[in-house]
């Protein structure tokens, strides 16, 4: 069953402007060390950050809260499987919210899709509750 759906669109040029203006202050406030390492390894660092920013916004919407009620930016983190597929993990208040949303006897699975086409980056998040096997 679907527990939540969220989407967000981010402007890559705007994210580049924030990086230019605030640099590490922005990176450290919003992104985990793993996310920062991934972005630093990419040719278009701003596009990588913009996709992850959009994913965090989309995840907060799928959790039904938006970025309020105690969710921290770093409570939601995007990484990639060895195949390149993006995955979302949650900790802190976001994980607590996910536990409350998920019915007994089910596990929550967060699906995330990322794309960019300059100047836009988009993320789509679906939270699924799947019965334990």
PDB file of N, CA and C in Angstrom, residues 3 32 34-35 55-67 70-79 87-102 107-112 125-128:
ATOM      1  N   UNK A   3       1.829   4.808   1.285  1.00  0.00           N
ATOM      2  CA  UNK A   3       1.656   5.634   2.477  1.00  0.00           C
ATOM      3  C   UNK A   3       1.815   7.124   2.182  1.00  0.00           C
ATOM      4  N   UNK A  32      24.582  15.274   4.227  1.00  0.00           N
ATOM      5  CA  UNK A  32      25.443  14.390   5.008  1.00  0.00           C
ATOM      6  C   UNK A  32      26.835  14.332   4.368  1.00  0.00           C
ATOM      7  N   UNK A  34      28.382  11.798   3.308  1.00  0.00           N
ATOM      8  CA  UNK A  34      28.309  10.896   2.148  1.00  0.00           C
ATOM      9  C   UNK A  34      27.731  11.612   0.926  1.00  0.00           C
ATOM     10  N   UNK A  35      26.688  12.415   1.136  1.00  0.00           N
ATOM     11  CA  UNK A  35      26.104  13.186   0.038  1.00  0.00           C
ATOM     12  C   UNK A  35      27.108  14.208  -0.495  1.00  0.00           C
ATOM     13  N   UNK A  55      15.027  15.786  -3.495  1.00  0.00           N
ATOM     14  CA  UNK A  55      14.657  14.504  -2.892  1.00  0.00           C
ATOM     15  C   UNK A  55      14.278  14.676  -1.426  1.00  0.00           C
ATOM     16  N   UNK A  56      15.017  15.508  -0.706  1.00  0.00           N
ATOM     17  CA  UNK A  56      14.707  15.752   0.702  1.00  0.00           C
ATOM     18  C   UNK A  56      13.356  16.457   0.834  1.00  0.00           C
ATOM     19  N   UNK A  57      13.105  17.433  -0.026  1.00  0.00           N
ATOM     20  CA  UNK A  57      11.807  18.115  -0.027  1.00  0.00           C
ATOM     21  C   UNK A  57      10.688  17.125  -0.355  1.00  0.00           C
ATOM     22  N   UNK A  58      10.893  16.301  -1.374  1.00  0.00           N
ATOM     23  CA  UNK A  58       9.883  15.328  -1.777  1.00  0.00           C
ATOM     24  C   UNK A  58       9.631  14.310  -0.668  1.00  0.00           C
ATOM     25  N   UNK A  59      10.681  13.874  -0.009  1.00  0.00           N
ATOM     26  CA  UNK A  59      10.530  12.914   1.082  1.00  0.00           C
ATOM     27  C   UNK A  59       9.743  13.516   2.234  1.00  0.00           C
ATOM     28  N   UNK A  60      10.048  14.766   2.564  1.00  0.00           N
ATOM     29  CA  UNK A  60       9.311  15.412   3.663  1.00  0.00           C
ATOM     30  C   UNK A  60       7.824  15.535   3.317  1.00  0.00           C
ATOM     31  N   UNK A  61       7.519  15.755   2.053  1.00  0.00           N
ATOM     32  CA  UNK A  61       6.116  15.816   1.621  1.00  0.00           C
ATOM     33  C   UNK A  61       5.467  14.436   1.694  1.00  0.00           C
ATOM     34  N   UNK A  62       6.202  13.413   1.283  1.00  0.00           N
ATOM     35  CA  UNK A  62       5.672  12.052   1.344  1.00  0.00           C
ATOM     36  C   UNK A  62       5.440  11.616   2.792  1.00  0.00           C
ATOM     37  N   UNK A  63       6.248  12.138   3.706  1.00  0.00           N
ATOM     38  CA  UNK A  63       6.057  11.860   5.134  1.00  0.00           C
ATOM     39  C   UNK A  63       4.866  12.626   5.699  1.00  0.00           C
ATOM     40  N   UNK A  64       4.340  13.558   4.911  1.00  0.00           N
ATOM     41  CA  UNK A  64       3.150  14.289   5.310  1.00  0.00           C
ATOM     42  C   UNK A  64       3.415  15.484   6.206  1.00  0.00           C
ATOM     43  N   UNK A  65       4.664  15.930   6.247  1.00  0.00           N
ATOM     44  CA  UNK A  65       4.998  17.018   7.166  1.00  0.00           C
ATOM     45  C   UNK A  65       5.568  18.237   6.472  1.00  0.00           C
ATOM     46  N   UNK A  66       6.160  18.075   5.315  1.00  0.00           N
ATOM     47  CA  UNK A  66       6.983  19.139   4.780  1.00  0.00           C
ATOM     48  C   UNK A  66       8.164  19.305   5.725  1.00  0.00           C
ATOM     49  N   UNK A  67       8.928  20.360   5.547  1.00  0.00           N
ATOM     50  CA  UNK A  67      10.087  20.566   6.417  1.00  0.00           C
ATOM     51  C   UNK A  67       9.680  21.364   7.652  1.00  0.00           C
ATOM     52  N   UNK A  70      10.049  19.254  13.273  1.00  0.00           N
ATOM     53  CA  UNK A  70      11.263  18.652  13.811  1.00  0.00           C
ATOM     54  C   UNK A  70      12.145  17.915  12.833  1.00  0.00           C
ATOM     55  N   UNK A  71      11.734  17.799  11.567  1.00  0.00           N
ATOM     56  CA  UNK A  71      12.585  17.114  10.602  1.00  0.00           C
ATOM     57  C   UNK A  71      13.801  17.979  10.300  1.00  0.00           C
ATOM     58  N   UNK A  72      14.947  17.366  10.334  1.00  0.00           N
ATOM     59  CA  UNK A  72      16.195  18.023   9.949  1.00  0.00           C
ATOM     60  C   UNK A  72      16.529  17.610   8.518  1.00  0.00           C
ATOM     61  N   UNK A  73      17.186  18.510   7.802  1.00  0.00           N
ATOM     62  CA  UNK A  73      17.607  18.175   6.433  1.00  0.00           C
ATOM     63  C   UNK A  73      18.401  16.877   6.413  1.00  0.00           C
ATOM     64  N   UNK A  74      19.262  16.704   7.397  1.00  0.00           N
ATOM     65  CA  UNK A  74      20.132  15.521   7.407  1.00  0.00           C
ATOM     66  C   UNK A  74      19.422  14.267   7.902  1.00  0.00           C
ATOM     67  N   UNK A  75      18.160  14.398   8.345  1.00  0.00           N
ATOM     68  CA  UNK A  75      17.370  13.216   8.705  1.00  0.00           C
ATOM     69  C   UNK A  75      16.987  12.414   7.466  1.00  0.00           C
ATOM     70  N   UNK A  76      17.152  13.014   6.302  1.00  0.00           N
ATOM     71  CA  UNK A  76      16.849  12.351   5.032  1.00  0.00           C
ATOM     72  C   UNK A  76      18.118  12.407   4.194  1.00  0.00           C
ATOM     73  N   UNK A  77      18.559  11.254   3.703  1.00  0.00           N
ATOM     74  CA  UNK A  77      19.827  11.212   2.960  1.00  0.00           C
ATOM     75  C   UNK A  77      19.689  10.322   1.731  1.00  0.00           C
ATOM     76  N   UNK A  78      20.240  10.798   0.635  1.00  0.00           N
ATOM     77  CA  UNK A  78      20.231  10.048  -0.620  1.00  0.00           C
ATOM     78  C   UNK A  78      21.617   9.445  -0.835  1.00  0.00           C
ATOM     79  N   UNK A  79      21.633   8.172  -1.160  1.00  0.00           N
ATOM     80  CA  UNK A  79      22.869   7.509  -1.583  1.00  0.00           C
ATOM     81  C   UNK A  79      22.529   6.710  -2.836  1.00  0.00           C
ATOM     82  N   UNK A  87      18.768   5.735  -3.499  1.00  0.00           N
ATOM     83  CA  UNK A  87      17.980   5.230  -2.380  1.00  0.00           C
ATOM     84  C   UNK A  87      17.944   6.304  -1.298  1.00  0.00           C
ATOM     85  N   UNK A  88      16.847   6.343  -0.579  1.00  0.00           N
ATOM     86  CA  UNK A  88      16.661   7.320   0.496  1.00  0.00           C
ATOM     87  C   UNK A  88      16.679   6.586   1.824  1.00  0.00           C
ATOM     88  N   UNK A  89      17.444   7.110   2.760  1.00  0.00           N
ATOM     89  CA  UNK A  89      17.411   6.588   4.121  1.00  0.00           C
ATOM     90  C   UNK A  89      16.978   7.718   5.044  1.00  0.00           C
ATOM     91  N   UNK A  90      16.321   7.346   6.129  1.00  0.00           N
ATOM     92  CA  UNK A  90      15.852   8.347   7.079  1.00  0.00           C
ATOM     93  C   UNK A  90      16.328   7.978   8.481  1.00  0.00           C
ATOM     94  N   UNK A  91      16.610   9.014   9.267  1.00  0.00           N
ATOM     95  CA  UNK A  91      17.014   8.862  10.650  1.00  0.00           C
ATOM     96  C   UNK A  91      16.255   9.903  11.472  1.00  0.00           C
ATOM     97  N   UNK A  92      16.485   9.910  12.770  1.00  0.00           N
ATOM     98  CA  UNK A  92      15.921  10.947  13.620  1.00  0.00           C
ATOM     99  C   UNK A  92      14.406  11.018  13.534  1.00  0.00           C
ATOM    100  N   UNK A  93      13.899  12.260  13.528  1.00  0.00           N
ATOM    101  CA  UNK A  93      12.464  12.466  13.527  1.00  0.00           C
ATOM    102  C   UNK A  93      11.812  11.912  12.271  1.00  0.00           C
ATOM    103  N   UNK A  94      12.486  11.957  11.147  1.00  0.00           N
ATOM    104  CA  UNK A  94      11.910  11.419   9.909  1.00  0.00           C
ATOM    105  C   UNK A  94      11.672   9.915  10.051  1.00  0.00           C
ATOM    106  N   UNK A  95      12.608   9.202  10.682  1.00  0.00           N
ATOM    107  CA  UNK A  95      12.437   7.759  10.909  1.00  0.00           C
ATOM    108  C   UNK A  95      11.296   7.501  11.889  1.00  0.00           C
ATOM    109  N   UNK A  96      11.190   8.351  12.920  1.00  0.00           N
ATOM    110  CA  UNK A  96      10.092   8.206  13.873  1.00  0.00           C
ATOM    111  C   UNK A  96       8.745   8.410  13.174  1.00  0.00           C
ATOM    112  N   UNK A  97       8.665   9.422  12.330  1.00  0.00           N
ATOM    113  CA  UNK A  97       7.428   9.692  11.583  1.00  0.00           C
ATOM    114  C   UNK A  97       7.078   8.506  10.680  1.00  0.00           C
ATOM    115  N   UNK A  98       8.082   7.951  10.013  1.00  0.00           N
ATOM    116  CA  UNK A  98       7.869   6.803   9.133  1.00  0.00           C
ATOM    117  C   UNK A  98       7.343   5.611   9.929  1.00  0.00           C
ATOM    118  N   UNK A  99       7.887   5.380  11.120  1.00  0.00           N
ATOM    119  CA  UNK A  99       7.409   4.279  11.965  1.00  0.00           C
ATOM    120  C   UNK A  99       5.944   4.459  12.337  1.00  0.00           C
ATOM    121  N   UNK A 100       5.541   5.692  12.632  1.00  0.00           N
ATOM    122  CA  UNK A 100       4.149   5.974  12.992  1.00  0.00           C
ATOM    123  C   UNK A 100       3.222   5.742  11.791  1.00  0.00           C
ATOM    124  N   UNK A 101       3.693   6.083  10.610  1.00  0.00           N
ATOM    125  CA  UNK A 101       2.878   5.940   9.397  1.00  0.00           C
ATOM    126  C   UNK A 101       2.654   4.487   9.011  1.00  0.00           C
ATOM    127  N   UNK A 102       3.616   3.629   9.312  1.00  0.00           N
ATOM    128  CA  UNK A 102       3.607   2.254   8.820  1.00  0.00           C
ATOM    129  C   UNK A 102       2.782   1.350   9.736  1.00  0.00           C
ATOM    130  N   UNK A 107       6.557  -3.346   6.524  1.00  0.00           N
ATOM    131  CA  UNK A 107       7.806  -2.597   6.521  1.00  0.00           C
ATOM    132  C   UNK A 107       7.663  -1.447   5.527  1.00  0.00           C
ATOM    133  N   UNK A 108       8.269  -0.322   5.884  1.00  0.00           N
ATOM    134  CA  UNK A 108       8.209   0.852   5.010  1.00  0.00           C
ATOM    135  C   UNK A 108       9.384   0.824   4.046  1.00  0.00           C
ATOM    136  N   UNK A 109       9.099   1.082   2.791  1.00  0.00           N
ATOM    137  CA  UNK A 109      10.116   1.149   1.753  1.00  0.00           C
ATOM    138  C   UNK A 109       9.971   2.496   1.065  1.00  0.00           C
ATOM    139  N   UNK A 110      11.091   3.202   0.965  1.00  0.00           N
ATOM    140  CA  UNK A 110      11.082   4.518   0.321  1.00  0.00           C
ATOM    141  C   UNK A 110      11.682   4.372  -1.070  1.00  0.00           C
ATOM    142  N   UNK A 111      10.893   4.695  -2.065  1.00  0.00           N
ATOM    143  CA  UNK A 111      11.353   4.691  -3.454  1.00  0.00           C
ATOM    144  C   UNK A 111      11.653   6.127  -3.847  1.00  0.00           C
ATOM    145  N   UNK A 112      12.769   6.344  -4.536  1.00  0.00           N
ATOM    146  CA  UNK A 112      13.122   7.693  -4.962  1.00  0.00           C
ATOM    147  C   UNK A 112      13.614   7.657  -6.407  1.00  0.00           C
ATOM    148  N   UNK A 125       9.294  10.872  -4.706  1.00  0.00           N
ATOM    149  CA  UNK A 125       9.419   9.897  -3.624  1.00  0.00           C
ATOM    150  C   UNK A 125       8.069   9.246  -3.389  1.00  0.00           C
ATOM    151  N   UNK A 126       8.089   7.924  -3.291  1.00  0.00           N
ATOM    152  CA  UNK A 126       6.905   7.153  -2.936  1.00  0.00           C
ATOM    153  C   UNK A 126       7.275   6.300  -1.728  1.00  0.00           C
ATOM    154  N   UNK A 127       6.457   6.380  -0.677  1.00  0.00           N
ATOM    155  CA  UNK A 127       6.662   5.534   0.492  1.00  0.00           C
ATOM    156  C   UNK A 127       5.625   4.430   0.449  1.00  0.00           C
ATOM    157  N   UNK A 128       6.122   3.205   0.438  1.00  0.00           N
ATOM    158  CA  UNK A 128       5.282   2.017   0.337  1.00  0.00           C
ATOM    159  C   UNK A 128       5.328   1.251   1.651  1.00  0.00           C
TER     160      UNK A 128
END
